[in-house]
Amino acid sequence: MPEISVQGLSKTFGREHALYDVSFSVRDKEFLTLLGPSGCGKTTTLMSIAGLQRPDEGMISCGDRVFFDRASRVFLAAEDRNLGMVVQSYAIWPHLTVFGNVAFPLKIRRMGKDAARRRVLEILELVEMAGYAERYPHELSGGQQQRVALARALVYSPAVLLLDEPFSNLDAKLRERARTWLKHLQSELGLTTIFVTHDQDEALSLSDRIVVMNAGAVLQVGAPEDIYHRPRTRFVAEFVGHCNVLAARAVAATSSGSTKLALEANGRPIIVSGEDLAAGDQVQLAVRPEAIHLDDHDDVAGGNDAAGENSYPAEVRAVSFLGDHYLYELDLDGLALTVTDARSHAGPAVTVRIPPSACRVLSS
Amino acid sequence: MSQPAEPGLSAVAIASPAAWAPAEGRGVRRLVPESWLQAFIWVLVLVAVLAPVLPLVYASVQSQPLYTPGRVFTLAAYRQLFAAPAFRTAALNTLEFAGLTTAFSVLLGGGFAVLCGRTNVLGRRVYARLFIVPILLPPLGLILGWNALYGPGGYAHDFVNQTLHIPFDLTTVPGMAVLGTAVAVPVVFLVCRAALSGIDSALENSARSAGASPLRALARITVPMLRPALLNSGLLVFTLSIEALGIPLLLGSPQGHDLIASYLYNTWSSAITPDPPVVSAGATVLLAAACLLLLLRSRLLGDQARFVSVGRPGAAAGDGVQLGTFTRVLFGALLALYLLATTFAPIAALALSSVVYQLTPLIAPWHLFTLSNWRMATQGVFAHSIQNSVEIAVVGAALTAAVVALATAVAHRSRFALRRSVPFLLLFPRAIPGIIIGIGFFWTFLLVNPPGSALRNSIWGIMLALSIRSVTLAYFVMSSSFATVSESLDDAARSGGANWWTTMTRIVLPILRPALFVSLILLFISILNDYDPALFLVTPGHEIMGVAMLDAAQQGTTGPVAALAMVQVAITVVAIAVGGRLFATRIRGSRHA
């Protein structure tokens, strides 16, 4: 299956910039997710790839087939792109049975009746809906409708599978199962897949790579771990998972490639490793709540204080119990900090330690 | 589903890409690009809508009828028209008629809508259905029924004038306006009820909590919020009233009270030189007035008003304002009395006069009982006209429903460059008075030949004229139902490989089957009962029911005409019953969804 390439895509609705210079590519057999809040342009991007919306600028190609090219005025109609699509509402045609829905694309392609029948039953088997061929859509549950939509999108072996928030109409339990199942199916069939979601858990668990979008622009492209651990901007840091963002000023470089900074909120020193900074730089540091270590105050008083880098006394403002962990809201000399920890701490006085490698400098 | 069957999965995975990668190679067969198809539909609609108009305007600025050689451009026809005292009288009568009809019908229709839609008036659900009946009934049947009941020598004429002391003469302009009101009230009623269903009943409830009495809440909260709907329906009724033809032709005209439409028709049919340009000029003036009014209406109301006849039934309106027992019974009785006097008594009178030699209050009807009217109505020209009307209505409804469905698809479900003009084209026939479509097609068939004379000398020319008149009705039904089908269904078909035509004909229109049936039934009723355009197009042997009835009624024949009108009523009722059953299955079907 070929590679999809999206270059310099722009689109405006009236004066609104729906897309602004969006570029990325999807590799063969890759599961790529467009992640962002609603209105960020991810669905517009997907619809442009599908041919259901026409961008103002840019180029979209799939292998050596050009789908859209503003410069040479190419616009391939949606029906000629051979893509499979599943949308949030599933868009199952209510007047056709499950079989009729799945067989429709094959009829369009003039496949012989027997071959089409075999193929439809095969694909229904694949999505575990073989027993429902003669049912009408209104007789199916949400999860079943979703699998019919998927079968309908897969039956003609499309070049690429496009998924627009396919899980958002399922309840939480079902959604998790459907997620696992889809990921399994995708990797088994080696489907090149573009997936649109606003749910970061979905994006992190399913994707080979994630494209984070906001306000019509691409902010960062990378593997889930990359996006999570090395967010490049404050938006990415805060949208994907929870994050503490600390304002700081670089003071001086230390010996081992680390930099010493001062926190804006309280002037405390903080060491950051693996970042290239010059003295005087005003920066923002991203620190994940689970990367911060939390100790009871007494443990530290035993002498750990001097040795530990980035160790600070703090006060517990609020604790929430979340099942497998606790969520602490701390006050570090006027700096609000969120920390998660599996252990329960009596408080109110605790010691926090921020590992230098857990701090990411965000670009402004 | 959490544990997919491993072997099956892999087998398909391996078999799949090589064996079933068809799309690029085989592709989708395409005979014509979709934009050509859409352009064809667009041109079809454009030609159909403009066909009756352009030749008419052209004929009005010529010195001679269009088939005469040696014509020159002239405005003489307009000068002659405006100089004629009879035209000026007719124009003033028309303004009076339309003004009174509008005032009465807005008052009554709005009031009824508020009572039925917002209060617990006794029998409100039944009345809400019955109020629509006059729209569906054949207009000629209703006129003849009124004439039999309230006309000079009518059954209830003396009762009204002498017992109730109401000086009421159906043949005067105010008298005709009363009948016009009875026909127009359903229009106002429908528009207002649709508007009411969009107004939250919590607004009235708040007024009640704040201390307002039920009627005060209605008068101070509900009615003011209805103002746009009242304005909208009022303009609509006024526009429809200035083109009234059947009412003056049968009632006022014999007594010298002409309206513009009947004046034009009489001038046309009694002119010394046939087909005078002055009639075309008068028709053009009438057309301009109607267009201006509709333009004004869309200006005043914005876009959404054009679709306002589409209600949202079942919108959570609650029980509305609770009236006291006495009040709700009193109003319920008044509504019943209104329906009886304006709709059911006239139809009963019509039915009665179809089985007596003469309908008169002086002799008990059973002494005059006869079946000869029905025998006459089912023989000769009358029988032939029934057959012609049904043929025209069946074929016309089917063709119109199909064309309008496709045109609506172009308007609302395509990227065709001129798609935004389609709604205007489909709404335009509503602005063309019926007699103008008649005169217009008369000229068109003369000018464009072939197929002009073939159409003129068959029932199909009449079918074309009547169908175009009903286009707007079908568009109202289709445009609102297209809006209920999510475009993601189209998108799914398009990305599955279907082109526009396949998506429309295999996915969207099949889903809209119930709406197509509804528009088919409404078109059938509308085409069956319409007659004004046909007056100018009928040739011997190609009569339709309405024209046959008008001709006979003008010559003083009443019994057989009443029988024929009852046939028309009967066919209409059957069509509504069939339609109603389809609505019912639709409701049953959607309950599963």
CSV table of N, CA, C and O in Angstrom, one decimal, chain A residues 9-84:
chain,number,residue,atom,x,y,z
A,9,LEU,N,-1.2,22.1,2.9
A,9,LEU,CA,-2.7,22.2,2.7
A,9,LEU,C,-3.2,23.4,3.5
A,9,LEU,O,-2.9,23.6,4.7
A,10,SER,N,-4.0,24.3,2.8
A,10,SER,CA,-4.6,25.4,3.4
A,10,SER,C,-6.1,25.4,3.0
A,10,SER,O,-6.4,25.1,1.9
A,11,LYS,N,-6.9,25.9,3.9
A,11,LYS,CA,-8.3,26.1,3.6
A,11,LYS,C,-8.9,27.2,4.5
A,11,LYS,O,-8.6,27.2,5.7
A,12,THR,N,-9.7,28.0,3.9
A,12,THR,CA,-10.4,29.0,4.7
A,12,THR,C,-11.9,28.9,4.5
A,12,THR,O,-12.3,28.6,3.4
A,13,PHE,N,-12.6,29.1,5.6
A,13,PHE,CA,-14.1,29.2,5.5
A,13,PHE,C,-14.4,30.6,5.8
A,13,PHE,O,-14.3,31.0,7.0
A,14,GLY,N,-14.8,31.4,4.8
A,14,GLY,CA,-14.9,32.8,5.0
A,14,GLY,C,-13.6,33.4,5.5
A,14,GLY,O,-12.6,33.3,4.7
A,15,ARG,N,-13.6,34.0,6.7
A,15,ARG,CA,-12.3,34.6,7.1
A,15,ARG,C,-11.6,33.6,8.1
A,15,ARG,O,-10.4,33.9,8.4
A,16,GLU,N,-12.2,32.5,8.4
A,16,GLU,CA,-11.6,31.6,9.3
A,16,GLU,C,-10.6,30.7,8.6
A,16,GLU,O,-10.9,30.2,7.6
A,17,HIS,N,-9.4,30.6,9.2
A,17,HIS,CA,-8.4,29.7,8.7
A,17,HIS,C,-8.7,28.3,9.2
A,17,HIS,O,-8.5,28.0,10.4
A,18,ALA,N,-9.3,27.4,8.4
A,18,ALA,CA,-9.6,26.0,8.9
A,18,ALA,C,-8.3,25.2,8.9
A,18,ALA,O,-8.0,24.4,9.8
A,19,LEU,N,-7.5,25.4,7.8
A,19,LEU,CA,-6.2,24.7,7.7
A,19,LEU,C,-5.1,25.7,7.3
A,19,LEU,O,-5.4,26.6,6.5
A,20,TYR,N,-4.0,25.6,7.9
A,20,TYR,CA,-2.9,26.5,7.6
A,20,TYR,C,-1.6,25.8,7.3
A,20,TYR,O,-1.0,25.3,8.3
A,21,ASP,N,-1.3,25.6,6.1
A,21,ASP,CA,0.0,25.0,5.7
A,21,ASP,C,0.2,23.7,6.4
A,21,ASP,O,1.2,23.4,7.1
A,22,VAL,N,-0.7,22.8,6.3
A,22,VAL,CA,-0.6,21.4,6.9
A,22,VAL,C,0.2,20.5,6.0
A,22,VAL,O,-0.2,20.3,4.9
A,23,SER,N,1.2,19.9,6.6
A,23,SER,CA,2.0,18.9,5.8
A,23,SER,C,2.4,17.8,6.7
A,23,SER,O,2.7,18.0,7.9
A,24,PHE,N,2.2,16.6,6.2
A,24,PHE,CA,2.7,15.4,6.9
A,24,PHE,C,2.7,14.2,5.9
A,24,PHE,O,2.1,14.4,4.8
A,25,SER,N,3.2,13.1,6.2
A,25,SER,CA,3.1,12.0,5.3
A,25,SER,C,2.8,10.7,6.1
A,25,SER,O,3.1,10.7,7.3
A,26,VAL,N,2.1,9.8,5.5
A,26,VAL,CA,1.7,8.5,6.1
A,26,VAL,C,2.5,7.4,5.4
A,26,VAL,O,2.4,7.3,4.2
A,27,ARG,N,3.2,6.6,6.3
A,27,ARG,CA,4.0,5.6,5.6
A,27,ARG,C,3.1,4.3,5.4
A,27,ARG,O,2.1,4.2,6.0
A,28,ASP,N,3.6,3.5,4.5
A,28,ASP,CA,3.0,2.2,4.2
A,28,ASP,C,2.7,1.4,5.5
A,28,ASP,O,3.6,1.3,6.4
A,29,LYS,N,1.5,1.0,5.7
A,29,LYS,CA,1.1,0.1,6.8
A,29,LYS,C,1.1,0.9,8.1
A,29,LYS,O,1.0,0.2,9.2
A,30,GLU,N,1.2,2.1,8.1
A,30,GLU,CA,1.3,2.9,9.3
A,30,GLU,C,0.0,3.3,9.9
A,30,GLU,O,-1.0,3.5,9.1
A,31,PHE,N,-0.1,3.4,11.2
A,31,PHE,CA,-1.3,3.9,11.9
A,31,PHE,C,-1.0,5.3,12.3
A,31,PHE,O,-0.3,5.5,13.3
A,32,LEU,N,-1.5,6.3,11.6
A,32,LEU,CA,-1.2,7.6,11.9
A,32,LEU,C,-2.5,8.3,12.5
A,32,LEU,O,-3.6,8.2,12.0
A,33,THR,N,-2.3,9.1,13.6
A,33,THR,CA,-3.4,9.7,14.2
A,33,THR,C,-3.3,11.2,14.1
A,33,THR,O,-2.2,11.8,14.3
A,34,LEU,N,-4.4,11.9,13.7
A,34,LEU,CA,-4.5,13.3,13.7
A,34,LEU,C,-5.2,13.7,15.1
A,34,LEU,O,-6.4,13.3,15.3
A,35,LEU,N,-4.5,14.3,16.0
A,35,LEU,CA,-5.0,14.5,17.3
A,35,LEU,C,-5.1,16.0,17.6
A,35,LEU,O,-4.2,16.8,17.2
A,36,GLY,N,-6.2,16.4,18.1
A,36,GLY,CA,-6.3,17.9,18.5
A,36,GLY,C,-7.7,18.1,19.0
A,36,GLY,O,-8.6,17.3,19.0
A,37,PRO,N,-7.9,19.3,19.6
A,37,PRO,CA,-9.3,19.6,20.1
A,37,PRO,C,-10.2,19.9,19.0
A,37,PRO,O,-9.8,20.0,17.8
A,38,SER,N,-11.5,19.9,19.3
A,38,SER,CA,-12.5,20.1,18.2
A,38,SER,C,-12.3,21.5,17.6
A,38,SER,O,-12.0,22.5,18.2
A,39,GLY,N,-12.4,21.5,16.3
A,39,GLY,CA,-12.2,22.7,15.5
A,39,GLY,C,-10.8,23.0,15.2
A,39,GLY,O,-10.4,24.0,14.7
A,40,CYS,N,-9.9,22.0,15.4
A,40,CYS,CA,-8.5,22.2,15.1
A,40,CYS,C,-8.1,22.0,13.7
A,40,CYS,O,-7.0,22.2,13.2
A,41,GLY,N,-9.1,21.4,12.9
A,41,GLY,CA,-8.8,21.2,11.5
A,41,GLY,C,-8.5,19.7,11.1
A,41,GLY,O,-8.3,19.4,10.0
A,42,LYS,N,-8.6,18.8,12.1
A,42,LYS,CA,-8.2,17.4,11.9
A,42,LYS,C,-9.2,16.8,10.9
A,42,LYS,O,-8.9,16.1,10.0
A,43,THR,N,-10.5,17.0,11.2
A,43,THR,CA,-11.5,16.4,10.3
A,43,THR,C,-11.5,17.1,8.9
A,43,THR,O,-11.6,16.3,7.9
A,44,THR,N,-11.3,18.4,8.8
A,44,THR,CA,-11.1,19.0,7.5
A,44,THR,C,-10.0,18.4,6.7
A,44,THR,O,-10.1,18.1,5.5
A,45,THR,N,-8.9,18.1,7.4
A,45,THR,CA,-7.8,17.4,6.8
A,45,THR,C,-8.2,16.1,6.3
A,45,THR,O,-7.9,15.7,5.1
A,46,LEU,N,-8.9,15.3,7.1
A,46,LEU,CA,-9.3,14.0,6.7
A,46,LEU,C,-10.2,14.0,5.5
A,46,LEU,O,-10.1,13.3,4.5
A,47,MET,N,-11.2,15.0,5.6
A,47,MET,CA,-12.1,15.1,4.5
A,47,MET,C,-11.5,15.6,3.2
A,47,MET,O,-11.9,15.2,2.1
A,48,SER,N,-10.4,16.3,3.3
A,48,SER,CA,-9.6,16.7,2.1
A,48,SER,C,-8.9,15.5,1.5
A,48,SER,O,-8.9,15.4,0.3
A,49,ILE,N,-8.4,14.7,2.4
A,49,ILE,CA,-7.8,13.5,1.8
A,49,ILE,C,-8.8,12.6,1.2
A,49,ILE,O,-8.6,12.0,0.1
A,50,ALA,N,-10.0,12.5,1.8
A,50,ALA,CA,-11.1,11.6,1.2
A,50,ALA,C,-11.6,12.2,0.0
A,50,ALA,O,-12.3,11.5,-0.8
A,51,GLY,N,-11.4,13.5,-0.3
A,51,GLY,CA,-12.0,14.1,-1.5
A,51,GLY,C,-13.4,14.7,-1.2
A,51,GLY,O,-14.1,15.0,-2.2
A,52,LEU,N,-13.8,14.8,0.0
A,52,LEU,CA,-15.1,15.3,0.3
A,52,LEU,C,-15.1,16.8,0.6
A,52,LEU,O,-16.1,17.4,0.8
A,53,GLN,N,-13.9,17.3,0.8
A,53,GLN,CA,-13.7,18.7,0.9
A,53,GLN,C,-12.6,19.1,0.0
A,53,GLN,O,-11.7,18.4,-0.2
A,54,ARG,N,-12.7,20.4,-0.5
A,54,ARG,CA,-11.7,20.8,-1.5
A,54,ARG,C,-10.8,21.9,-0.8
A,54,ARG,O,-11.4,22.9,-0.5
A,55,PRO,N,-9.5,21.6,-0.6
A,55,PRO,CA,-8.7,22.6,0.0
A,55,PRO,C,-8.5,23.8,-0.9
A,55,PRO,O,-8.7,23.6,-2.1
A,56,ASP,N,-8.0,24.9,-0.4
A,56,ASP,CA,-7.7,26.1,-1.2
A,56,ASP,C,-6.3,26.0,-1.8
A,56,ASP,O,-6.1,26.4,-2.9
A,57,GLU,N,-5.4,25.4,-1.0
A,57,GLU,CA,-4.0,25.3,-1.5
A,57,GLU,C,-3.4,24.0,-1.1
A,57,GLU,O,-3.9,23.3,-0.2
A,58,GLY,N,-2.3,23.6,-1.8
A,58,GLY,CA,-1.6,22.5,-1.3
A,58,GLY,C,-1.7,21.3,-2.3
A,58,GLY,O,-2.2,21.4,-3.4
A,59,MET,N,-1.2,20.1,-1.8
A,59,MET,CA,-1.2,18.9,-2.6
A,59,MET,C,-1.4,17.7,-1.8
A,59,MET,O,-0.9,17.7,-0.6
A,60,ILE,N,-2.1,16.8,-2.3
A,60,ILE,CA,-2.3,15.5,-1.6
A,60,ILE,C,-2.0,14.4,-2.7
A,60,ILE,O,-2.6,14.4,-3.8
A,61,SER,N,-1.2,13.4,-2.3
A,61,SER,CA,-1.0,12.3,-3.2
A,61,SER,C,-0.9,11.0,-2.5
A,61,SER,O,-0.7,11.0,-1.2
A,62,CYS,N,-1.2,9.9,-3.2
A,62,CYS,CA,-1.2,8.6,-2.6
A,62,CYS,C,-0.4,7.8,-3.5
A,62,CYS,O,-0.8,7.4,-4.6
A,63,GLY,N,0.9,7.4,-3.1
A,63,GLY,CA,1.8,6.8,-4.0
A,63,GLY,C,2.0,7.7,-5.2
A,63,GLY,O,2.4,8.8,-5.0
A,64,ASP,N,1.9,7.1,-6.4
A,64,ASP,CA,2.1,8.0,-7.6
A,64,ASP,C,0.8,8.6,-8.1
A,64,ASP,O,0.8,9.3,-9.1
A,65,ARG,N,-0.3,8.4,-7.3
A,65,ARG,CA,-1.5,9.0,-7.8
A,65,ARG,C,-1.7,10.4,-7.1
A,65,ARG,O,-1.7,10.5,-5.9
A,66,VAL,N,-1.9,11.4,-7.9
A,66,VAL,CA,-2.1,12.7,-7.3
A,66,VAL,C,-3.6,12.9,-7.0
A,66,VAL,O,-4.5,12.8,-7.9
A,67,PHE,N,-4.0,13.1,-5.8
A,67,PHE,CA,-5.4,13.3,-5.4
A,67,PHE,C,-5.8,14.7,-5.6
A,67,PHE,O,-6.9,15.0,-6.1
A,68,PHE,N,-5.0,15.6,-5.2
A,68,PHE,CA,-5.3,17.0,-5.3
A,68,PHE,C,-4.0,17.8,-5.5
A,68,PHE,O,-3.0,17.5,-4.8
A,69,ASP,N,-4.0,18.7,-6.4
A,69,ASP,CA,-2.9,19.6,-6.6
A,69,ASP,C,-3.4,20.9,-7.1
A,69,ASP,O,-3.9,21.0,-8.2
A,70,ARG,N,-3.3,21.9,-6.2
A,70,ARG,CA,-3.8,23.2,-6.6
A,70,ARG,C,-3.0,23.8,-7.8
A,70,ARG,O,-3.6,24.3,-8.7
A,71,ALA,N,-1.7,23.6,-7.8
A,71,ALA,CA,-0.9,24.2,-8.8
A,71,ALA,C,-1.3,23.7,-10.2
A,71,ALA,O,-1.4,24.5,-11.1
A,72,SER,N,-1.5,22.4,-10.3
A,72,SER,CA,-1.9,21.8,-11.7
A,72,SER,C,-3.4,21.6,-11.8
A,72,SER,O,-3.9,20.9,-12.7
A,73,ARG,N,-4.2,22.1,-10.8
A,73,ARG,CA,-5.6,22.1,-10.9
A,73,ARG,C,-6.2,20.6,-11.0
A,73,ARG,O,-7.1,20.3,-11.7
A,74,VAL,N,-5.5,19.7,-10.2
A,74,VAL,CA,-6.0,18.4,-10.2
A,74,VAL,C,-6.9,18.2,-9.0
A,74,VAL,O,-6.6,18.6,-7.9
A,75,PHE,N,-8.1,17.6,-9.2
A,75,PHE,CA,-8.9,17.2,-8.1
A,75,PHE,C,-9.6,15.9,-8.4
A,75,PHE,O,-10.5,15.9,-9.3
A,76,LEU,N,-9.1,14.9,-7.8
A,76,LEU,CA,-9.7,13.6,-8.1
A,76,LEU,C,-11.0,13.4,-7.2
A,76,LEU,O,-11.0,13.7,-6.0
A,77,ALA,N,-12.1,13.0,-7.9
A,77,ALA,CA,-13.4,12.9,-7.2
A,77,ALA,C,-13.2,11.8,-6.1
A,77,ALA,O,-12.4,10.9,-6.2
A,78,ALA,N,-14.0,12.0,-5.0
A,78,ALA,CA,-13.9,11.1,-3.8
A,78,ALA,C,-14.1,9.6,-4.3
A,78,ALA,O,-13.4,8.8,-3.7
A,79,GLU,N,-15.0,9.4,-5.2
A,79,GLU,CA,-15.3,8.0,-5.5
A,79,GLU,C,-14.1,7.3,-6.3
A,79,GLU,O,-14.1,6.1,-6.5
A,80,ASP,N,-13.2,8.2,-6.8
A,80,ASP,CA,-12.1,7.6,-7.6
A,80,ASP,C,-10.8,7.4,-6.8
A,80,ASP,O,-9.8,7.1,-7.3
A,81,ARG,N,-10.9,7.7,-5.5
A,81,ARG,CA,-9.7,7.7,-4.7
A,81,ARG,C,-9.4,6.3,-4.1
A,81,ARG,O,-8.4,6.1,-3.5
A,82,ASN,N,-10.5,5.5,-4.1
A,82,ASN,CA,-10.3,4.1,-3.5
A,82,ASN,C,-9.9,4.1,-2.1
A,82,ASN,O,-8.9,3.5,-1.7
A,83,LEU,N,-10.5,4.9,-1.3
A,83,LEU,CA,-10.2,5.0,0.2
A,83,LEU,C,-11.4,4.4,0.9
A,83,LEU,O,-12.5,4.5,0.5
A,84,GLY,N,-11.1,3.9,2.1
A,84,GLY,CA,-12.2,3.4,2.9
A,84,GLY,C,-12.4,4.4,4.1
A,84,GLY,O,-11.4,4.8,4.7
